[in-house]
Coordinates of C-alpha atoms in Angstrom, one line a residue:
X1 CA 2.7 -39.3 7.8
X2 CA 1.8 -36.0 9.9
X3 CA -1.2 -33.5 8.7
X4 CA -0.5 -31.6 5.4
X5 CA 1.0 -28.3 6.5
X6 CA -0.2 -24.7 5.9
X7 CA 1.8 -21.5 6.0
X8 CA -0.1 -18.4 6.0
X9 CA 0.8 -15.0 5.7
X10 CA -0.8 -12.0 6.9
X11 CA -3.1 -12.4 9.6
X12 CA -6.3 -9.8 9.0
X13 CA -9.4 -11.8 7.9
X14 CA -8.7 -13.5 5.0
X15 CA -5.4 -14.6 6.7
X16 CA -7.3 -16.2 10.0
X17 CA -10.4 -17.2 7.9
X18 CA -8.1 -19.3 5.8
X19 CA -6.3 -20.5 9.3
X20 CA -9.8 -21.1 10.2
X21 CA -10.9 -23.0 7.7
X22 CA -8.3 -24.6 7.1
X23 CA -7.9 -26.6 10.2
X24 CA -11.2 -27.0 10.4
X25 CA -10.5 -29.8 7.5
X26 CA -7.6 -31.0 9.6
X27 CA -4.5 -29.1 8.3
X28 CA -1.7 -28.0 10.4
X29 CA -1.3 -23.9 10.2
X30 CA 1.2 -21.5 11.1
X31 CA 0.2 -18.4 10.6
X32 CA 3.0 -15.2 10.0
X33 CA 2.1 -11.8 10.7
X34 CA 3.6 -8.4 10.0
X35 CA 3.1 -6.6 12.8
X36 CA 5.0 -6.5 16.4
X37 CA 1.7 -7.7 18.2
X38 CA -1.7 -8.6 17.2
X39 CA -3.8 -6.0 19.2
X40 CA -7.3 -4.2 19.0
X41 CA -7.3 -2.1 16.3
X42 CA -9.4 -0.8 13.4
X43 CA -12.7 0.3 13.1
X44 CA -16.1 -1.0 12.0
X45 CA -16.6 -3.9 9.6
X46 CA -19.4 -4.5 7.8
X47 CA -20.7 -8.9 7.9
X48 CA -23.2 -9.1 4.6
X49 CA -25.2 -11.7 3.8
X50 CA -22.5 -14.0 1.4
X51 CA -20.0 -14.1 5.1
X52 CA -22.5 -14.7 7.0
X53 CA -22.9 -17.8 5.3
X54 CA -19.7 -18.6 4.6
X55 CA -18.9 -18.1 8.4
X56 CA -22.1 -20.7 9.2
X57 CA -20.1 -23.1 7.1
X58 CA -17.2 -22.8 8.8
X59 CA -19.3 -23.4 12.3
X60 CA -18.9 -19.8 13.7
X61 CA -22.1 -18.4 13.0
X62 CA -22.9 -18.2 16.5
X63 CA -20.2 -16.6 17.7
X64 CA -20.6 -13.6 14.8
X65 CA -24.5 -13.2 15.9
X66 CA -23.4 -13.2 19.3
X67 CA -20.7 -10.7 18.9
X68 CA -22.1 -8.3 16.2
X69 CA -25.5 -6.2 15.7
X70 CA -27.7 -7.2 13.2
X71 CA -28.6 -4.6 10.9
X72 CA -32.2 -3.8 10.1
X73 CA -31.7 -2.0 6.7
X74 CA -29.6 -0.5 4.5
X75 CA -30.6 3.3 3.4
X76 CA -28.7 6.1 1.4
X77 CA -29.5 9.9 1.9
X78 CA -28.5 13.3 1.0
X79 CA -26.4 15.9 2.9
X80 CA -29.0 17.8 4.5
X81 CA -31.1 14.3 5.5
X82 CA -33.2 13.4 2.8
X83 CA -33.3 9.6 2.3
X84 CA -33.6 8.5 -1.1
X85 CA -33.3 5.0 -1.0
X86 CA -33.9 1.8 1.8
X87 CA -33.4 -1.7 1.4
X88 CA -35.4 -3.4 4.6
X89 CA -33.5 -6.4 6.1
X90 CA -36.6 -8.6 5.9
X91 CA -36.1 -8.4 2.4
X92 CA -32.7 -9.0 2.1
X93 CA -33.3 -11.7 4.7
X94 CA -35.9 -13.8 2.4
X95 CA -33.8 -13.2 -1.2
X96 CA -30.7 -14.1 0.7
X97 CA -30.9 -16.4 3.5
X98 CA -29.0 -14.6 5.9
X99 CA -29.1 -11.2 7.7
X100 CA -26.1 -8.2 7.5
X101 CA -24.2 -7.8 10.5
X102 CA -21.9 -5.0 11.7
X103 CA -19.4 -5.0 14.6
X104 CA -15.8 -3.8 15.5
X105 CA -13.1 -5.3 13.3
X106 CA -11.3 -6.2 15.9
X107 CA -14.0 -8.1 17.9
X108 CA -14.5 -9.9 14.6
X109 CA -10.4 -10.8 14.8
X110 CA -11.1 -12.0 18.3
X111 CA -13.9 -14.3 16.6
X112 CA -11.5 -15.5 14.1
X113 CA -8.6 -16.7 16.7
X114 CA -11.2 -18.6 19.0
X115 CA -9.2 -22.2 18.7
X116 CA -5.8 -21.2 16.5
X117 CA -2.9 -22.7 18.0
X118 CA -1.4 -19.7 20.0
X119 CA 2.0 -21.3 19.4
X120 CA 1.8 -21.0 15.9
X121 CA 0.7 -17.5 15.0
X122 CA 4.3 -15.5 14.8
X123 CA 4.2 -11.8 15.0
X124 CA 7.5 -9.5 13.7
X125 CA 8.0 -12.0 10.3
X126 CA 7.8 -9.5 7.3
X127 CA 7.7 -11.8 4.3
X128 CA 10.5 -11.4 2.2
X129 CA 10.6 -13.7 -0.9
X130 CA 8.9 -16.7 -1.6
X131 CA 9.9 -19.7 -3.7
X132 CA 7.7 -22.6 -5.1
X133 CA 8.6 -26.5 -5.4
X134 CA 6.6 -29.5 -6.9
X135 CA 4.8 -30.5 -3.9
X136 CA 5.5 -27.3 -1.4
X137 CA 6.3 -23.6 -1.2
X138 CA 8.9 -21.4 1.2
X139 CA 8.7 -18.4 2.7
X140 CA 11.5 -16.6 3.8
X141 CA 10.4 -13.8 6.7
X142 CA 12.9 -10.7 7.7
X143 CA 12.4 -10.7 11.5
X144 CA 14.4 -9.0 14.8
X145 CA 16.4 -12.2 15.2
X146 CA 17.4 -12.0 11.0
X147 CA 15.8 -14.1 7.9
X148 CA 13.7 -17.4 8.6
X149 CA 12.7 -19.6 6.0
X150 CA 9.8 -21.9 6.8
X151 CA 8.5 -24.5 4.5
X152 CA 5.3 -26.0 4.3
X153 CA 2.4 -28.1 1.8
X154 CA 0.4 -24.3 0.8
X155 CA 1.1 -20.7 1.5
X156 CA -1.4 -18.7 1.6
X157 CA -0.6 -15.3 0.6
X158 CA -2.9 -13.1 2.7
X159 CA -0.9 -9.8 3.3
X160 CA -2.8 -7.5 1.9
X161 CA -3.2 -5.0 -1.2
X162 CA 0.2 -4.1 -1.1
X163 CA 1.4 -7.7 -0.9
X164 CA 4.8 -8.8 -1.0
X165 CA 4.4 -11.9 -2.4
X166 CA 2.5 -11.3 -5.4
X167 CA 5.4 -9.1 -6.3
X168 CA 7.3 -11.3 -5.7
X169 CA 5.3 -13.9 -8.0
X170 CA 4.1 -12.2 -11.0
X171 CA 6.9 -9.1 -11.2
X172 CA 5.6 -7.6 -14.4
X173 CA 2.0 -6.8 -12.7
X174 CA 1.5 -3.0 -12.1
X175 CA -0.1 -3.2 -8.5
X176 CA -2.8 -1.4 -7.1
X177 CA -4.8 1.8 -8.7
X178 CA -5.7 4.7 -6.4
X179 CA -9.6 5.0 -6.5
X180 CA -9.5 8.2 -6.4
X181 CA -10.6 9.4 -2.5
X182 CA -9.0 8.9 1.4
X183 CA -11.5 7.5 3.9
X184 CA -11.5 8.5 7.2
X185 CA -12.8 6.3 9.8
X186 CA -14.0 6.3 13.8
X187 CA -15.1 4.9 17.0
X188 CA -18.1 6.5 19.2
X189 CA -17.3 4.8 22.4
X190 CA -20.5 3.3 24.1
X191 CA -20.6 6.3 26.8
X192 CA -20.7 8.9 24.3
X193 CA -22.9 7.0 22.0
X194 CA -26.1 6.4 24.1
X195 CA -27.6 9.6 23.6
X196 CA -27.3 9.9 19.8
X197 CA -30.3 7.2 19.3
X198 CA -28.3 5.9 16.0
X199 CA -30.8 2.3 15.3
X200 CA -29.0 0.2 13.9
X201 CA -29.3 0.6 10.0
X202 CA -26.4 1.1 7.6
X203 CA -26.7 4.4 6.2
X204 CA -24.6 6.7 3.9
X205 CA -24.8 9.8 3.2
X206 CA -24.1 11.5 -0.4
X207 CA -22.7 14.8 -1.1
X208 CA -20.6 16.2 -3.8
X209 CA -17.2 14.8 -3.7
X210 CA -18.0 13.4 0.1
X211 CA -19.7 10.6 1.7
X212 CA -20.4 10.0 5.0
X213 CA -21.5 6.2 6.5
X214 CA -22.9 5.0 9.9
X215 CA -23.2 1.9 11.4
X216 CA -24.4 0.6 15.3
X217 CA -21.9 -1.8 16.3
X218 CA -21.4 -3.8 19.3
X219 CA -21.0 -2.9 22.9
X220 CA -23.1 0.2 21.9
X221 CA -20.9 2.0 19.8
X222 CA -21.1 3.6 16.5
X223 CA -18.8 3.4 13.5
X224 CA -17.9 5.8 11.1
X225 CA -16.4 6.8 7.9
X226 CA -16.0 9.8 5.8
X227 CA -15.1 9.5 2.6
X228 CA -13.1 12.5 0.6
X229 CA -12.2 13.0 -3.0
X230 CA -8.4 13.9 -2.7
X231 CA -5.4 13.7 -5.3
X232 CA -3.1 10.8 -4.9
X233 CA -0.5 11.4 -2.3
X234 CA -2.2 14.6 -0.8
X235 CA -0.6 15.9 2.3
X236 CA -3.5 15.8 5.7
X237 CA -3.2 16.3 8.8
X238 CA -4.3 13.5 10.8
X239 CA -6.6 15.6 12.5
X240 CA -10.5 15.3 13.6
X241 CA -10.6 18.9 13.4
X242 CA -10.4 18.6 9.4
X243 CA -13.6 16.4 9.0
X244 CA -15.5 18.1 11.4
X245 CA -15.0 21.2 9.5
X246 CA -15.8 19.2 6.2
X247 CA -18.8 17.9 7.3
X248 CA -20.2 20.4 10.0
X249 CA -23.3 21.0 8.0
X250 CA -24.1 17.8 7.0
X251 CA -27.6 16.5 8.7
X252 CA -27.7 15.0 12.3
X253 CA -26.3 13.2 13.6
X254 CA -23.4 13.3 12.0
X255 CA -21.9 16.7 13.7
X256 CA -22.3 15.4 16.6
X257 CA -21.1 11.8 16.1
X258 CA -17.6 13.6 15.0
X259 CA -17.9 15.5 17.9
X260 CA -17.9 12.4 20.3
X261 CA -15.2 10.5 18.5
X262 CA -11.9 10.5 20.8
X263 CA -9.3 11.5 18.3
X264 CA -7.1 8.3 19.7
X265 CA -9.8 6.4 17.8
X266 CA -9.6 8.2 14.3
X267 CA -8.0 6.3 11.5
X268 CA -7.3 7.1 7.8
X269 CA -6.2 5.4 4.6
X270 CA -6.1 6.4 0.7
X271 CA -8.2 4.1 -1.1
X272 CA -6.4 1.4 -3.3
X273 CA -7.9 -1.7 -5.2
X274 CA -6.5 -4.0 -8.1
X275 CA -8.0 -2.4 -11.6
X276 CA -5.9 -4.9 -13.7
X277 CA -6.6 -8.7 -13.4
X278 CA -4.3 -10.3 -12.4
X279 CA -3.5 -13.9 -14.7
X280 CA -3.8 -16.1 -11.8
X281 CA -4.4 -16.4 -8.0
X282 CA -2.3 -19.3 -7.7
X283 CA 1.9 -20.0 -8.4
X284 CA 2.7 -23.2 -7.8
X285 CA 1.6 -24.3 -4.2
X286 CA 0.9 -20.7 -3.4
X287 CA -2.5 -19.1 -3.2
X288 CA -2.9 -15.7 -3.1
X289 CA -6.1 -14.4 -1.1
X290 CA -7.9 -11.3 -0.4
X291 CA -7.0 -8.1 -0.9
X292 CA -3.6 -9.5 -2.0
X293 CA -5.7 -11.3 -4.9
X294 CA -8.5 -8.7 -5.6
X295 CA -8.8 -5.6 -3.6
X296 CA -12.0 -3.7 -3.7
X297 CA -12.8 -0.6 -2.8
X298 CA -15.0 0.3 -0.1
X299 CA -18.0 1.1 -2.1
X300 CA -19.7 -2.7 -2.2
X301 CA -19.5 -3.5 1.4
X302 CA -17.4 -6.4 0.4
X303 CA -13.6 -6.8 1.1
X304 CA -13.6 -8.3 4.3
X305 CA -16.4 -10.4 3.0
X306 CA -15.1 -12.2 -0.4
X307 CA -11.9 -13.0 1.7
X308 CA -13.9 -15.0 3.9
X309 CA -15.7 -16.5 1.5
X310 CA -11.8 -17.4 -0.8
X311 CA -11.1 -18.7 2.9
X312 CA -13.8 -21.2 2.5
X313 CA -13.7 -22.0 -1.2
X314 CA -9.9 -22.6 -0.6
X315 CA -10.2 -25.2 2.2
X316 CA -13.1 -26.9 0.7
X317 CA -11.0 -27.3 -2.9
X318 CA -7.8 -28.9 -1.1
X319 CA -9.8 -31.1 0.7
X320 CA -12.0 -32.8 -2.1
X321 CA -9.4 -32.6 -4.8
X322 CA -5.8 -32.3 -3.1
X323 CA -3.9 -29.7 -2.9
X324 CA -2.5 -29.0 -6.8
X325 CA -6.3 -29.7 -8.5
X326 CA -7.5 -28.2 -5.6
X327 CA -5.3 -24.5 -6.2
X328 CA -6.8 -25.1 -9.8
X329 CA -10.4 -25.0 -8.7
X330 CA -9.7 -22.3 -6.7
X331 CA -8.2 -20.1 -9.0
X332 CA -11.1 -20.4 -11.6
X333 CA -13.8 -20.2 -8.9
X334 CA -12.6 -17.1 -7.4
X335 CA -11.2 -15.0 -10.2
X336 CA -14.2 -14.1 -12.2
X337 CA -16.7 -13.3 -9.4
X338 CA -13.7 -11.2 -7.6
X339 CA -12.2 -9.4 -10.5
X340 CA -15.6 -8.5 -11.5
X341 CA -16.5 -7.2 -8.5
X342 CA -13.1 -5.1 -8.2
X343 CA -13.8 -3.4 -11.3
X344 CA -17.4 -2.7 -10.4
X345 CA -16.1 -1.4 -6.9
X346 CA -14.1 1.1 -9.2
X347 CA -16.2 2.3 -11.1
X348 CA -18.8 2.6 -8.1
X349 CA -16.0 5.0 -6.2
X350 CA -16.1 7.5 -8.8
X351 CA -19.7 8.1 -9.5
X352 CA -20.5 7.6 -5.7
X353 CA -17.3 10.3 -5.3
X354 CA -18.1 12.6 -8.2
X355 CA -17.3 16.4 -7.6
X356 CA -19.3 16.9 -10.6
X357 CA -22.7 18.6 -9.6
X358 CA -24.5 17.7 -12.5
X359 CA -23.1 14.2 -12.3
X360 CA -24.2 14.3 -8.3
X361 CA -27.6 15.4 -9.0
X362 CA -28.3 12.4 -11.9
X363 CA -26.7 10.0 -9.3
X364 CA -29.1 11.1 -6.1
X365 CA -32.2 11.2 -9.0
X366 CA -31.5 7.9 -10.0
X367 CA -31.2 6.6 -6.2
X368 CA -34.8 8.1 -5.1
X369 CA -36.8 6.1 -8.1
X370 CA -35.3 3.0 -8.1
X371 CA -38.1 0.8 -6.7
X372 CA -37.2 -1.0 -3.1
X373 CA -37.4 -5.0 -4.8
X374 CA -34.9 -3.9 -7.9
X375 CA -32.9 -1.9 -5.2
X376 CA -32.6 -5.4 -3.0
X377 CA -31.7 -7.5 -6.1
X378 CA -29.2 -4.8 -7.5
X379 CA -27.6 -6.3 -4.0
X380 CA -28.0 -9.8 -5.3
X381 CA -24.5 -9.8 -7.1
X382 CA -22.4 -10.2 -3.8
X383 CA -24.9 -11.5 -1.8
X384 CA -26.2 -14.4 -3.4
X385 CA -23.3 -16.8 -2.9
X386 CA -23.4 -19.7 -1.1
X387 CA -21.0 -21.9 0.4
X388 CA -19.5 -24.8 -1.9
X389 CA -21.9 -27.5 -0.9
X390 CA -21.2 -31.1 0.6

């Protein structure tokens, strides 16, 4: 009898996490993707503390503080420069036991394929419909060539917020909430970059309805985003023109970090996460992961991260219970400490997003007296998970 078998759809990082880690404990794993191509794209993406250690588990620790720029702080400050709060990595450093790390998402999907069987990741298969036996699961893909149906011990269901197949599973669920705001994001190529003297701290900037965040990446670039309070389904132009205009007299350097972003780089996405719980993360012998499971919003730093750490909890069930009490443990591992976290990400986005000027002003107060140790612990409910031990 061959390896169990692993299907798993969607191939961000959750999706190659799970791939990851799951051959890691000696699964076989073909991996489905979307997409035409697998190529560089994105923008920045933000390694704290909890994936850093779940990525040390999974033996690729190196590679990430090879490949992305440790941070030394996190600070937030006001339009016209002020900073009101900093958190000093040293700090989060000893409360933690790990540092924050920032580089291009797509660097950190080049990190994530290092060893996957080439032969098994499959561009062009849009999943379709999924159905769920006693001891495996199907997947039927719409590709160029017509339907495929692949079978196999697990599927992971890693595509996304707008998943397909957790439609497909739990029909009466109401999908994602819009949190209210568009973010636009950017890419300061390493030539342009060097004269801004950006160090490499996480910042974020507060304004009334706006937010504006920085981060030093690898290769010498900088990442942006901009984030704008918006109705749902608003019409914009996907233009640089429009955030330089919204943000032209916001403090240095962030003027003239829009002003040395190619437009080729810019990116922008309304803001969706899953308000309502969903009952489970797990139908049969499929296990839904990520964003597909319990998209956050932006505002905690953490999406890319608790799917790397469901990657690891996942692989680490299977393996010491099998794969059905294994799914169970899973499922009530995850669900609390993500759901939680989804709802505070909500509610986060629409103070941190206010329009209100009153509301603003209490918010930036409230920032500048919090004292640097309670500012660090405040941090302490996503970053103080560890790795299931053993």
């Amino acid at each position: 009898m061959g390896p169990s078998k692993a299907l798993v759809v969607g191939a961000g990082i959750g999706g190659l996490t799970a791939a990851q880690a799951l051959q890691r404990i000696g699964w076989h794993v073909a991996l489905y993707e979307q997409a035409p191509l697998i190529g560089p794209v994105g923008a920045g993406l933000g390694i704290a503390p909890n994936a850093v250690k779940a990525l040390d588990h999974l033996g690729l620790g190196a590679a990430l503080r090879d490949r992305g720029l440790r941070q030394d702080g996190l600070e937030i400050r006001l339009r016209a420069g002020r900073r009101v709060a900093r958190i000093p990595a040293p700090g989060i450093e000893r409360r933690y036991g790990a540092p924050f790390y920032a580089l291009h998402r797509a660097e950190m999907h080049r990190l994530l394929m290092t060893g996957l069987d080439a032969a098994e990741l499959h561009t062009g298969h849009r999943a379709a419909s999924v159905t769920t036996a006693a001891d495996s699961s199907s997947v039927t893909f719409d590709t160029a060539q017509g339907p495929v149906t692949e079978t196999a011990d697990l599927v992971v269901a890693a595509d996304g917020v707008g998943s397909a197949l957790r439609a497909a599973l739990l029909p009466g669920y109401q999908g994602a909430d819009y949190a209210g705001y568009t973010v636009w994001r950017g890419i300061v190529p390493a030539r342009r970059a060097a004269s801004l003297g950006v160090a490499p701290i996480l910042t974020e900037t507060w304004g009334r309805g706006a937010r504006f965040g920085v981060a030093a990446i690898n290769d010498g670039q900088i990442y942006w985003f901009a984030g704008e309070s918006v109705p749902e389904h608003a019409t914009l132009e996907h233009d640089l023109g429009q955030v330089v205009s919204r943000f032209r007299d916001w403090h240095a350097p962030i003027p003239e970090l829009l002003a040395a972003t190619p437009e080729e780089s810019l990116l922008r996405h309304d803001v969706y996460y899953l308000h309502a719980r969903l009952p489970t993360f797990v139908h049969g012998r499929v296990a839904l992961l990520g964003d597909a499971a319990h998209a956050v919003t932006p505002d905690i730093g953490q999406g890319a991260c608790l799917a790397i750490e469901d990657a690891v909890t996942l692989a680490a069930a299977v393996e010491r219970s099998g794969v059905d009490d294994g799914l169970s443990v899973y499922d009530a591992v995850r669900r609390p400490r993500t759901q939680r976290m989804a709802r505070t990400s909500g509610r986060l986005g629409r103070i941190l997003q206010t329009r209100n000027r009153a509301a603003a002003a209490v918010r930036d107060s409230i920032a500048s007296v919090i004292p640097t140790p309670l500012l660090t612990g405040a941090t302490g409910a996503a970053f103080a998970w560890n790795p299931p031990s053993g």
